[in-house]
Short mmCIF file of C-alpha atoms and ligand atoms in Angstrom, two decimals:
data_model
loop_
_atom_site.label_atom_id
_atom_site.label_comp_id
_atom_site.label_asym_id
_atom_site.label_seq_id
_atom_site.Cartn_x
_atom_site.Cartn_y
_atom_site.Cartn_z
CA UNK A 151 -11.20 -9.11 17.16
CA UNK A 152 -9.75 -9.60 13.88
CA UNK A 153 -5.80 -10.31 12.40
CA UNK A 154 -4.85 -7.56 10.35
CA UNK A 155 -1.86 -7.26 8.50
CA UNK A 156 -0.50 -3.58 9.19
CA UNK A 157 1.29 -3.48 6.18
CA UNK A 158 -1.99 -3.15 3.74
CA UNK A 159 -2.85 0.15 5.96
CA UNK A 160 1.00 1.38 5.02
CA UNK A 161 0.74 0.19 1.57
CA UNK A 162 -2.61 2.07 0.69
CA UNK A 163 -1.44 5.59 2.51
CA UNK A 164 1.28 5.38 0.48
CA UNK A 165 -0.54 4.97 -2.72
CA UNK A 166 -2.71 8.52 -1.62
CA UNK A 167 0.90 9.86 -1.16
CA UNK A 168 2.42 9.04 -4.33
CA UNK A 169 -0.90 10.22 -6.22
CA UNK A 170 -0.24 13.33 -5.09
CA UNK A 171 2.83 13.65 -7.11
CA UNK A 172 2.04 11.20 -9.91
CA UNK A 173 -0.50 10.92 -12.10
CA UNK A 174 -1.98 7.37 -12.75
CA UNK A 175 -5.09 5.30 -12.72
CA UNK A 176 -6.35 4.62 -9.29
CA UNK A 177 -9.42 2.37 -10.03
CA UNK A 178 -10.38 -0.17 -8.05
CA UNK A 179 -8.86 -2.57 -10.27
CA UNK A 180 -5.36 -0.71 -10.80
CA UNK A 181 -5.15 0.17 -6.69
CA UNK A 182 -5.92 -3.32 -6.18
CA UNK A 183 -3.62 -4.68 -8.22
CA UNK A 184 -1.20 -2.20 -7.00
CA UNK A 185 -1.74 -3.43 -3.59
CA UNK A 186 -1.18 -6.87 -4.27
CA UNK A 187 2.13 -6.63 -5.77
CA UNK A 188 3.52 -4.84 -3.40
CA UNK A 189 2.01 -6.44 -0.53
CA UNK A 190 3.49 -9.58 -2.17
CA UNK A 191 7.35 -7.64 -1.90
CA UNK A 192 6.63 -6.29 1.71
CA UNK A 193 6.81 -9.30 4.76
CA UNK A 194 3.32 -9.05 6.53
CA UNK A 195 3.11 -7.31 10.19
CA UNK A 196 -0.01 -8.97 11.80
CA UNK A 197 -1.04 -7.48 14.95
CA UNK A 198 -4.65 -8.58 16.76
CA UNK A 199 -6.71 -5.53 16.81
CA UNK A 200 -10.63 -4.84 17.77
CA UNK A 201 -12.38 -4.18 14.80
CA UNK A 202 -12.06 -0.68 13.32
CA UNK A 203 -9.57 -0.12 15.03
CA UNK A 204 -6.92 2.18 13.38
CA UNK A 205 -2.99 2.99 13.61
CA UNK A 206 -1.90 6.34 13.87
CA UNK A 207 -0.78 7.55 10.66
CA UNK A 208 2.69 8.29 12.79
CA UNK A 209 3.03 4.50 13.40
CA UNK A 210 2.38 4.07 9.41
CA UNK A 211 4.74 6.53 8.46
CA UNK A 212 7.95 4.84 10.26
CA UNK A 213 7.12 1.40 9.07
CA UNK A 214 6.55 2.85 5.42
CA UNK A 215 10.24 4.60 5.68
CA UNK A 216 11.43 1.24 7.73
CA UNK A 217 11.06 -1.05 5.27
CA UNK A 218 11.15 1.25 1.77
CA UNK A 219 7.49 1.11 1.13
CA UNK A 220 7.94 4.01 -1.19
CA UNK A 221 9.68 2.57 -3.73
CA UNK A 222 8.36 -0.20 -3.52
CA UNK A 223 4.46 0.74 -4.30
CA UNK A 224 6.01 3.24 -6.54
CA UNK A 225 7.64 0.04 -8.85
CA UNK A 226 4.46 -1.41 -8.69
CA UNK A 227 2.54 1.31 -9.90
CA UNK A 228 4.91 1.32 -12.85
CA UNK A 229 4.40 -2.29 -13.23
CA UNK A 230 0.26 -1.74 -13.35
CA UNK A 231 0.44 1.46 -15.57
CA UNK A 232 2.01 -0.35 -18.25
CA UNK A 233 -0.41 -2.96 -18.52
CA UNK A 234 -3.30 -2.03 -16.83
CA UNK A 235 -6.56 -4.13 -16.49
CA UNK A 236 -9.31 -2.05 -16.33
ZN1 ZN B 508 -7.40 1.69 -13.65
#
């Protein structure tokens, strides 16, 4: 078993989405540091889940609209393409 914070799955799905549309630097570094500041925005959801165990992308989809994940990640992005550290 291992605490996961659901929140990191919603935040990286909605990265893929908004590369889709937009075109910036997803390198490790930059997707990471994307991540980070807008995990740092978003209040954690920790559930207790068996290892590889994954939430349905429906599940992911109505937290990400819930809480305004979207715009969010997308300031962040911002934030990392105009000083990126790769
Ligand atoms: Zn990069």
């Amino acid at each position: 078993m291992e605490l996961k914070n659901l929140i990191e799955d919603v935040v990286s799905n909605t990265i893929e989405d908004i590369k889709k549309h937009h075109d910036f630097c997803t390198c490790q570094q930059c997707r990471l540091d994307i991540s980070a500041i807008a995990l740092n925005k978003i209040p954690p959801r920790y559930v207790v889940s068996s290892k590889g165990e994954s939430y349905g992308r429906a599940d992911l989809l109505a937290m990400q609209k819930d809480l305004d994940v979207l715009a969010i990640v997308l300031d962040a992005v911002k934030l990392v393409q105009k000083k990126p550290r790769h």
